[in-house]
Rosetta silent file (secondary structure, phi, psi, omega in degrees, C-alpha in Angstrom):
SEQUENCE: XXXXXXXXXXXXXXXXXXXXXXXXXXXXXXXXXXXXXXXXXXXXXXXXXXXXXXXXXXXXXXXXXXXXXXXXXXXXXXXXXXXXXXXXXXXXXXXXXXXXXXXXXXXXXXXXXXXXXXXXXXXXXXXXXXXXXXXXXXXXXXXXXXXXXXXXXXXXXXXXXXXXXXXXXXXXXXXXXXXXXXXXXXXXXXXXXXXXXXXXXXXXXXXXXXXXXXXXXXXXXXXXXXXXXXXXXXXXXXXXXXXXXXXXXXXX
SCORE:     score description
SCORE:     0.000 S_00000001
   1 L     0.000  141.431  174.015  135.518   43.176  146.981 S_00000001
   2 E   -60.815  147.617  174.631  135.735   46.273  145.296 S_00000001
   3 L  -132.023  140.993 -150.358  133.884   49.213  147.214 S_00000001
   4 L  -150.930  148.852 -139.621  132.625   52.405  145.497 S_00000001
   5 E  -128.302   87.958 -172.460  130.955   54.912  147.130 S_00000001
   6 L   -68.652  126.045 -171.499  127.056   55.958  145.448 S_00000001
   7 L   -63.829  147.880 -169.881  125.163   59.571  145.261 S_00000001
   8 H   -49.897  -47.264 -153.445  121.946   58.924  147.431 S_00000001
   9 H   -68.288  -10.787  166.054  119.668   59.380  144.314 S_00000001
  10 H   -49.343  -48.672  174.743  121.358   56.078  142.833 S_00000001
  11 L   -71.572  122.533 -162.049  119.715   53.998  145.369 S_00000001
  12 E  -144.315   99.068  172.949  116.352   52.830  144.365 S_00000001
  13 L    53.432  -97.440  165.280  114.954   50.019  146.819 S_00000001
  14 L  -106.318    7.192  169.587  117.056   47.310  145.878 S_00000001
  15 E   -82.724  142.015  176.096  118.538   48.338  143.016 S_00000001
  16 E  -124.090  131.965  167.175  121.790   50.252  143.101 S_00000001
  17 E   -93.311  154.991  146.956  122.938   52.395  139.936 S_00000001
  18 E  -134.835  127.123 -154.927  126.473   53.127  139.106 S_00000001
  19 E  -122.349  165.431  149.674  127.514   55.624  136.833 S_00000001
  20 H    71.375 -135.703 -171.318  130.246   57.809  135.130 S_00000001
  21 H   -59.226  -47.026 -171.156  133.888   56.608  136.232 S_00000001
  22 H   -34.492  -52.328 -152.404  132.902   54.158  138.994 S_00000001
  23 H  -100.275   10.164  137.033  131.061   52.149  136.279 S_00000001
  24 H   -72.650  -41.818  159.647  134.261   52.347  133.772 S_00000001
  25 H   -51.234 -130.782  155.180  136.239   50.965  136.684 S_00000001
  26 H    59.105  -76.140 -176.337  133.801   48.768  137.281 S_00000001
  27 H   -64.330  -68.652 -169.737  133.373   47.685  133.341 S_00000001
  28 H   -85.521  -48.042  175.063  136.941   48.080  131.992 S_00000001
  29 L   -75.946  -46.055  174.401  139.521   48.179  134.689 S_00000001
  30 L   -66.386  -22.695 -166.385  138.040   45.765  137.155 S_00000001
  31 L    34.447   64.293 -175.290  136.562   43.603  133.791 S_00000001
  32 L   -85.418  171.799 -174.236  134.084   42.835  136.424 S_00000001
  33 L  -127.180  143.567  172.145  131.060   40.266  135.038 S_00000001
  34 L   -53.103  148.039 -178.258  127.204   39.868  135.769 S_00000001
  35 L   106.180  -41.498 -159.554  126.782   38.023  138.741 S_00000001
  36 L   -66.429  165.284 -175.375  130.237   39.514  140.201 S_00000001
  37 E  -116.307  140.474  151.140  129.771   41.360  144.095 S_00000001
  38 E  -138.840 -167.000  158.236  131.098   44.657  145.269 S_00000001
  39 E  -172.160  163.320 -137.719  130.282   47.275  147.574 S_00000001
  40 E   -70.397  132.060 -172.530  128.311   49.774  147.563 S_00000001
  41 E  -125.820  166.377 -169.689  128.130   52.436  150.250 S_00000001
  42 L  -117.459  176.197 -149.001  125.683   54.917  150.726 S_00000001
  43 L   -83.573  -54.483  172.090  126.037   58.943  151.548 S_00000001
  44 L   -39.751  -13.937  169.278  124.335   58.192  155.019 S_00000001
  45 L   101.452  -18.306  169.086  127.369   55.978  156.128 S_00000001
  46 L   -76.585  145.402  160.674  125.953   52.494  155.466 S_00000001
  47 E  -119.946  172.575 -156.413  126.961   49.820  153.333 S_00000001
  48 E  -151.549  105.231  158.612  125.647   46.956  151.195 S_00000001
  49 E   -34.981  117.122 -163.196  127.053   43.392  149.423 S_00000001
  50 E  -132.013  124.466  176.551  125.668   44.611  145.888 S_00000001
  51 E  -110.122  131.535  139.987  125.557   41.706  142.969 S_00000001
  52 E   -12.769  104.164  145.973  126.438   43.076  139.143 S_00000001
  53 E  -119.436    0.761  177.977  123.241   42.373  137.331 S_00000001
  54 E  -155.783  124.237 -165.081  123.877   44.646  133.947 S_00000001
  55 E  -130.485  124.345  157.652  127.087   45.870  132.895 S_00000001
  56 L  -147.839 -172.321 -159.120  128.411   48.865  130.634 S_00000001
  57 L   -88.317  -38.630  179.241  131.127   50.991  130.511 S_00000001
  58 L   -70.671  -35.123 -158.455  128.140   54.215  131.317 S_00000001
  59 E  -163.724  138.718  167.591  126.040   52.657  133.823 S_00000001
  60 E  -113.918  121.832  114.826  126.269   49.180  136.594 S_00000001
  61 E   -48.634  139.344  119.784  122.947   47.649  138.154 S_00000001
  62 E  -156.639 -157.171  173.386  123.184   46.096  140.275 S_00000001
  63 E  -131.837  156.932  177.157  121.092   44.640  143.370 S_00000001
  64 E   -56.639   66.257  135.424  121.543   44.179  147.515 S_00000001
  65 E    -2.029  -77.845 -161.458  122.449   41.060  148.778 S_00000001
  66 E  -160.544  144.026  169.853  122.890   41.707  152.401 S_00000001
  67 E   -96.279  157.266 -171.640  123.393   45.266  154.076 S_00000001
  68 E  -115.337  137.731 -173.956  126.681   45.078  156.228 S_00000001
  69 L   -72.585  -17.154 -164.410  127.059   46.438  160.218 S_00000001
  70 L   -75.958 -164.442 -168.630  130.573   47.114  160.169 S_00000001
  71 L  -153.256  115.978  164.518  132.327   50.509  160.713 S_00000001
  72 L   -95.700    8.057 -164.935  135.727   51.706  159.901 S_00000001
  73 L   -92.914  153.740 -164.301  135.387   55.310  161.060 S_00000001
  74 L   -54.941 -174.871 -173.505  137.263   56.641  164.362 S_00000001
  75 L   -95.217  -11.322 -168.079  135.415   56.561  167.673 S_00000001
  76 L  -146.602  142.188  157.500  135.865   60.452  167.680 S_00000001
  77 E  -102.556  135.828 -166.835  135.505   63.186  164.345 S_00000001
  78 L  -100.179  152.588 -162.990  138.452   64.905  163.531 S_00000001
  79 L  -157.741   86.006 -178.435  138.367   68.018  161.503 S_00000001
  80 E   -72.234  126.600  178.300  142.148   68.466  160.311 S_00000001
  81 E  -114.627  119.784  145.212  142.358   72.542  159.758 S_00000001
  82 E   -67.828   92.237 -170.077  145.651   73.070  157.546 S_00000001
  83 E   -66.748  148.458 -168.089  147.527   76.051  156.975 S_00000001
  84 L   -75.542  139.134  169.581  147.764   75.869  152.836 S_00000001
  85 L  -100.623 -169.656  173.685  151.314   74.363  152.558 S_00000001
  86 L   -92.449  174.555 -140.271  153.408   74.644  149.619 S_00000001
  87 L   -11.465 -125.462 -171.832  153.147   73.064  146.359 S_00000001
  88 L   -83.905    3.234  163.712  150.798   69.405  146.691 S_00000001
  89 H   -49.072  -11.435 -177.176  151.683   68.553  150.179 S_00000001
  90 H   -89.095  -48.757 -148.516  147.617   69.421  150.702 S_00000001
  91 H   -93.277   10.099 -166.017  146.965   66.681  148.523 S_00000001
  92 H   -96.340  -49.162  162.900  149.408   64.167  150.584 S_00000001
  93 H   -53.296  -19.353 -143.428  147.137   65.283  154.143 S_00000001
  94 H  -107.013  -32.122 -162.995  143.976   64.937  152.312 S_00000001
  95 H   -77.872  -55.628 -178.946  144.961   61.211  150.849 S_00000001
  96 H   -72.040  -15.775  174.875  146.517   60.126  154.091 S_00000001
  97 H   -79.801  -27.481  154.188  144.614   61.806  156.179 S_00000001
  98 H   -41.228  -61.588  177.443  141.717   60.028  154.719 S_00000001
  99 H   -52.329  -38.197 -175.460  143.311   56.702  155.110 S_00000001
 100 L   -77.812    4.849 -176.753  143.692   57.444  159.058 S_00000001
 101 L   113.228   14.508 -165.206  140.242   58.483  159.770 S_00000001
 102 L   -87.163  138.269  160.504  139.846   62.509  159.302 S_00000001
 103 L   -89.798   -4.487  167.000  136.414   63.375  159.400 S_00000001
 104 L  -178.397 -176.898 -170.267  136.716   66.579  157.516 S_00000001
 105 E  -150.505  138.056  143.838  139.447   68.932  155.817 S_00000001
 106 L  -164.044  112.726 -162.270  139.950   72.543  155.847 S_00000001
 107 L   -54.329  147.019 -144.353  142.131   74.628  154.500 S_00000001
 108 E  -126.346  119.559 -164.452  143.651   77.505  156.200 S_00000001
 109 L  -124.685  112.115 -146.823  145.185   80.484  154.707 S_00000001
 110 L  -129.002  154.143  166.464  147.295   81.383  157.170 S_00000001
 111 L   -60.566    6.194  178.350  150.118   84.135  158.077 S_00000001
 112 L  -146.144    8.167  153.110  153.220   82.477  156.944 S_00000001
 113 L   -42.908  118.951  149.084  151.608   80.484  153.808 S_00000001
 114 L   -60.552  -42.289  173.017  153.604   80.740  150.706 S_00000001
 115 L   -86.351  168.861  175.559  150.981   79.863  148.845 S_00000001
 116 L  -116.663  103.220  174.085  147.743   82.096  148.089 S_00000001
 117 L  -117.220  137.276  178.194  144.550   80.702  147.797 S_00000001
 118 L  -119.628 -162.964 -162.316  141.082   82.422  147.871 S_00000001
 119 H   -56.486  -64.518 -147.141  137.309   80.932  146.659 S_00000001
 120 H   -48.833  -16.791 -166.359  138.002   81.259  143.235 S_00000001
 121 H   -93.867  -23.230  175.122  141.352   79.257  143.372 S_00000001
 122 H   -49.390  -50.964 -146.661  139.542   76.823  145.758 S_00000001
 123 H   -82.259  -36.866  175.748  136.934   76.055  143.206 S_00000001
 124 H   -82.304   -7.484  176.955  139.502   74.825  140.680 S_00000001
 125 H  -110.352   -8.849  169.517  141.159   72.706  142.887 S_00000001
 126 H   -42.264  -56.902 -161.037  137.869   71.107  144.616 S_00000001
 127 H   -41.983  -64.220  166.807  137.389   68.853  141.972 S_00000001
 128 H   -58.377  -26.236  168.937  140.701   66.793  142.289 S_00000001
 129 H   -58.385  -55.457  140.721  140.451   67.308  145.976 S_00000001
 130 H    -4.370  -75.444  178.706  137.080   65.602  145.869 S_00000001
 131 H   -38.012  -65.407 -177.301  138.397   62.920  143.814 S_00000001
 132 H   -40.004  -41.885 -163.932  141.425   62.178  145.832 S_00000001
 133 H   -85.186  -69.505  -10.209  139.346   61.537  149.470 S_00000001
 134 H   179.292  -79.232  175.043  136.846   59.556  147.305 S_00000001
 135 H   -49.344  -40.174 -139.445  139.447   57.347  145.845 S_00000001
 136 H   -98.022  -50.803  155.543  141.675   57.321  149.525 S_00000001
 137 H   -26.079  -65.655  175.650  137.747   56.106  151.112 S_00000001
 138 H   -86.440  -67.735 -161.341  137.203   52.948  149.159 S_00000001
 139 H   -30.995  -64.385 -164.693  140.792   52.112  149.083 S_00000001
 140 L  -100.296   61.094  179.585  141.063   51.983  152.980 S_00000001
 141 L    13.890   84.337  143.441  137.167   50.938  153.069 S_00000001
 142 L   -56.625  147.041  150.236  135.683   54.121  155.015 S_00000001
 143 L  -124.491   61.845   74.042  132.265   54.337  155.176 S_00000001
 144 L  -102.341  164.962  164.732  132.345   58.018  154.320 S_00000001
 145 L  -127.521  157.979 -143.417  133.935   60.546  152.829 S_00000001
 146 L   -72.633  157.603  174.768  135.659   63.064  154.517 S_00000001
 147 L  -110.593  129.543 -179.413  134.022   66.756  153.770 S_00000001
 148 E  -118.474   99.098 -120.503  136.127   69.325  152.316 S_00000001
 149 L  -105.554  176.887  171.197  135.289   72.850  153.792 S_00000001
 150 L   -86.961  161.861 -166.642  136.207   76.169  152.067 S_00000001
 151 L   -54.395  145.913 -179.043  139.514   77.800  152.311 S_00000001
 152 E  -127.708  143.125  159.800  139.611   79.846  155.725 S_00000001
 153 L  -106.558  150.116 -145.751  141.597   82.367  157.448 S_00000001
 154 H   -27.173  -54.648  164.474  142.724   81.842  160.813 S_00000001
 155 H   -51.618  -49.258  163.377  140.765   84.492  162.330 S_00000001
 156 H   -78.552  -34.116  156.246  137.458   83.074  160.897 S_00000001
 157 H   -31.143  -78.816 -177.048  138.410   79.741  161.645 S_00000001
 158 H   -63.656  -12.509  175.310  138.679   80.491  165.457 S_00000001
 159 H  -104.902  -31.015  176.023  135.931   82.435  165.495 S_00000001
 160 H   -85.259   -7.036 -173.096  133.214   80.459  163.403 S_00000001
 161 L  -110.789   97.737  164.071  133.600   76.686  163.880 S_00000001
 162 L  -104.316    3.309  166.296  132.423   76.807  167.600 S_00000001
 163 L   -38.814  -41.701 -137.027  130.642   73.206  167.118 S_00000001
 164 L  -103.003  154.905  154.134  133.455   71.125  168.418 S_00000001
 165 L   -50.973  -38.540 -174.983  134.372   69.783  171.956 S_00000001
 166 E  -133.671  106.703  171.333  137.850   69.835  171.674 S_00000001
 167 E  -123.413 -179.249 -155.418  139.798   72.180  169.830 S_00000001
 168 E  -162.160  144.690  177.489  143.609   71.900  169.540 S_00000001
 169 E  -156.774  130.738 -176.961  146.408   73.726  167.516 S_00000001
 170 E   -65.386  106.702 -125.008  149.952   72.355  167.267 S_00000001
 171 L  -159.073  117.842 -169.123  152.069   75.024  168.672 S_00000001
 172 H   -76.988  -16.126 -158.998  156.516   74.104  168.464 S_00000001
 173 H   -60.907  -46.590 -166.568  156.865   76.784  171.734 S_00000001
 174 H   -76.975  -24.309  131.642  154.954   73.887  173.578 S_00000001
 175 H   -39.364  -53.315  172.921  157.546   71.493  172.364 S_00000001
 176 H   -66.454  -44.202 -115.578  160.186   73.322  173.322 S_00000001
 177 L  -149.543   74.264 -168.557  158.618   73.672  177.191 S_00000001
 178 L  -102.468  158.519    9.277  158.499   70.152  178.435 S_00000001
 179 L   -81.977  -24.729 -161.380  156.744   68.530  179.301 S_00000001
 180 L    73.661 -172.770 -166.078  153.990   70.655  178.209 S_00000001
 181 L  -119.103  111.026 -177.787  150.178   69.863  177.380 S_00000001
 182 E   -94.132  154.435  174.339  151.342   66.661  175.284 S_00000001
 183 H   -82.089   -1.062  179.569  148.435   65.030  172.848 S_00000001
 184 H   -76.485  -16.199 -157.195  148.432   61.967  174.336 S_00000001
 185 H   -98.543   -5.699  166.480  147.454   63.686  177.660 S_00000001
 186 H   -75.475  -70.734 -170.051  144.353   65.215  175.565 S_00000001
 187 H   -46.367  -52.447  152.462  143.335   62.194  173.782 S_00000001
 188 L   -22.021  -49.481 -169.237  143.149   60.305  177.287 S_00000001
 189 L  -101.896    6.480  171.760  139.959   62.639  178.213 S_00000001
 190 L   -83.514  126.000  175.898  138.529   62.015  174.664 S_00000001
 191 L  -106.374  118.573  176.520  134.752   60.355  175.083 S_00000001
 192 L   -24.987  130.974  153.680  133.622   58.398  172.027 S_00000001
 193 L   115.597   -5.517  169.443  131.660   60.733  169.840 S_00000001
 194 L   -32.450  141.977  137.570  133.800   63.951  170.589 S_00000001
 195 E   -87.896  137.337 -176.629  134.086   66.792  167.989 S_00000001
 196 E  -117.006  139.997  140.010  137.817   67.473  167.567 S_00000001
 197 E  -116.950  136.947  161.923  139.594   70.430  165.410 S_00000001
 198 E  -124.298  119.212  164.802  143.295   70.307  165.302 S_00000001
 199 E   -78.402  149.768  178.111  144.753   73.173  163.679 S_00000001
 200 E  -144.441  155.784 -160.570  148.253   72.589  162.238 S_00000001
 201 L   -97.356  149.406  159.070  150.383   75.456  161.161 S_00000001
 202 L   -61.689  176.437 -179.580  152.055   75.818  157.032 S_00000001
 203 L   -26.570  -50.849 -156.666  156.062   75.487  157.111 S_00000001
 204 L   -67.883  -22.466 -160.471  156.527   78.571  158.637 S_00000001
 205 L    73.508 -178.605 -150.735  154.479   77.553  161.768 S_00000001
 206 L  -115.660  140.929 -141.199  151.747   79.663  163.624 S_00000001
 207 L  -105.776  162.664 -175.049  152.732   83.326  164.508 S_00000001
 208 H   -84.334  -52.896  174.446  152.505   84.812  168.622 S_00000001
 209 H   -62.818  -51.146 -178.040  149.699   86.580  166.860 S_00000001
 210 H   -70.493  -24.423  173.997  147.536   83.754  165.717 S_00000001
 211 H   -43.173  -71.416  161.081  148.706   81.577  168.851 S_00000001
 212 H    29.936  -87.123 -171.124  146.964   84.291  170.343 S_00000001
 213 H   -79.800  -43.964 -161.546  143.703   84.422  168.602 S_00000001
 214 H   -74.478  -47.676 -175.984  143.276   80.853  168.654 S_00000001
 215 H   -52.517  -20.791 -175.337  144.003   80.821  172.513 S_00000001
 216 H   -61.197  -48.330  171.013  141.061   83.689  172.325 S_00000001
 217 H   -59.404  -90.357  -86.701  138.969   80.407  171.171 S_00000001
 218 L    50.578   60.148  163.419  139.294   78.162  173.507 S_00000001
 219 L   -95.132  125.297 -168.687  142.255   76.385  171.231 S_00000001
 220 E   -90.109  127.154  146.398  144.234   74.136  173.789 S_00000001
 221 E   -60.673  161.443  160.035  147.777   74.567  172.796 S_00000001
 222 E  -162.717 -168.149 -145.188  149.915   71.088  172.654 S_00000001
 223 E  -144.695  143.705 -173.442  153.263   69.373  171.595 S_00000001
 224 L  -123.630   58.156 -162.777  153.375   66.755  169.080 S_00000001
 225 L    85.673  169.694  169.191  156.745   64.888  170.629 S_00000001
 226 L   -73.881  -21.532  176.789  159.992   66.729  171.335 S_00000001
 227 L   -67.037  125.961  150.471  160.417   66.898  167.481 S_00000001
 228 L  -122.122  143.054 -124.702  159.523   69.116  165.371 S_00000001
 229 L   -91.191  159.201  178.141  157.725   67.886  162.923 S_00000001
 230 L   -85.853  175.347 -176.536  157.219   69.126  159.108 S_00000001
 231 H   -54.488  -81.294 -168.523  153.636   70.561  158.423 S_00000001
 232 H   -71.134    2.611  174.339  152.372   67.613  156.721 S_00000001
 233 H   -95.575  -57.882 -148.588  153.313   64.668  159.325 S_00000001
 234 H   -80.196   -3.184  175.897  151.758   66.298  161.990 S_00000001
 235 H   -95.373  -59.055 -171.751  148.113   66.251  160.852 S_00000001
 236 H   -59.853  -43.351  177.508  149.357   62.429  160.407 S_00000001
 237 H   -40.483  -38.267  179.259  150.798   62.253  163.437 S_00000001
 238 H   -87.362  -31.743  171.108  147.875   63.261  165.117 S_00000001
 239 H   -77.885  -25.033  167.537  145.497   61.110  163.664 S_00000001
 240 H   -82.926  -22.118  166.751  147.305   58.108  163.760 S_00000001
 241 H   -60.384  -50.546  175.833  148.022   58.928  167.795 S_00000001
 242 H   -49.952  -39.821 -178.011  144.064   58.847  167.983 S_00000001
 243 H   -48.979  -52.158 -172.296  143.672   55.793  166.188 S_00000001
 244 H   -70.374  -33.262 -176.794  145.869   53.971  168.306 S_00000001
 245 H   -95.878  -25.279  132.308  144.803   55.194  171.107 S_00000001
 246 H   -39.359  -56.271 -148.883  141.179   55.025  170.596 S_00000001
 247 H  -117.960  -10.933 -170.858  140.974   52.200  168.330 S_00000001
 248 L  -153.254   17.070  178.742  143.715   49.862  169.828 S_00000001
 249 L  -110.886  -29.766 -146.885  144.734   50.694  173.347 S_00000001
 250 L   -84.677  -49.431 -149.474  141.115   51.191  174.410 S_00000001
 251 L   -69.063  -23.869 -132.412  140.391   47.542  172.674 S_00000001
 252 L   -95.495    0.000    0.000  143.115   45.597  174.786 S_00000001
């Protein structure tokens, strides 16, 4: 079943609305029919077996069937901070990083970024960013979507997101220096329900100065393998090491 992901005020007892594109998918791409099921998820992280009782290309009823228990989301939330990379490689982390489980996105304007972004450049590129995690959600059936913070720089990063349990920044010196504080040897001491940030550096990689700053933080350095890795693998890299190691080492 298809699953599409509803603004809170949509839900009205047992009624579900769906509107705008969802309910052109819905009508025209899917050529779904009254009677047909999808499902529906709600902003709160639950979902619901939904049956098609009125169909138009503007607006889907439909009503609950059965609410459902399961859960696709990691065992730990992840908060990938990005240094802005060059040209749409942000939109490659935000789609895949979705599929693996990221619990939030935020972009990093960093000291060796080619590109330059500030609010205002932010604001024009939310929209498709938005989309993309949205779309990346029901495709690998999430029951949320990932939050996409404003652009930051490095300095305010490390100094303002003090929420998390664990923070972490990908650092090649500690590659180079084996063995090093490896991430596997992190992840090990990860307790279901952990806040994580992993900083990852743009192309250029993270500067002696921001290593620094972040280290200022209480930012663990670590080594992501002996390789090193481009900019946009290693926020996969890391998230798919959690998964596995969380979600399928843990299970065995």
């Amino acid at each position: 079943m298809q699953r599409y992901f509803v603004p809170e005020e949509n839900w009205r007892e047992s009624i579900v609305l769906i509107h705008d594109d969802d309910a052109h998918h819905i009508h025209r791409v899917m050529r779904c029919h009254e009677g047909d099921r999808i499902i529906c998820n709600h902003p709160g992280g639950s979902a619901a077996i939904c049956r098609i009782i009125s169909i138009g290309p503007a607006e889907v009823r439909t009503s609950i069937d059965e609410w459902l228990s399961e859960s696709a989301e990691l065992p730990v939330d992840v908060t990938i901070a990005q240094g802005i990379p060059k040209s749409d490689k942000f939109e490659l982390v935000l789609q895949k990083g979705t599929e693996l489980g990221a619990n939030a996105f935020i972009p990093v304007q960093s000291e060796r970024s080619v590109a330059l972004w500030n609010d205002k450049k932010m604001e024009k590129k939310l929209s498709r960013f938005q989309k993309i995690v949205k779309e990346a959600s029901e495709q690998s059936h999430r029951n949320r979507i990932p939050d996409i913070l404003q652009v930051l720089s490095v300095e305010k990063m490390a100094a303002y997101l003090d929420k998390y349990d664990v923070k972490l920044f990908a650092y090649e010196e500690e590659a180079k220096s084996m063995p090093g504080k490896s991430l596997g040897s992190v992840i090990n001491n990860l307790e279901k329900g952990s806040n994580v940030l992993v900083y990852i550096g743009p192309e250029g990689g993270i500067s002696e100065k921001e290593a620094a700053v972040l280290t200022e933080h209480y930012f663990t350095p670590i080594r992501l393998g002996p390789r090193i890795l481009r900019t946009e693998t290693a926020s996969l890299y890391v998230l798919a090491s959690i998964s596995y190691h969380l979600e399928e080492l843990r299970c065995t």
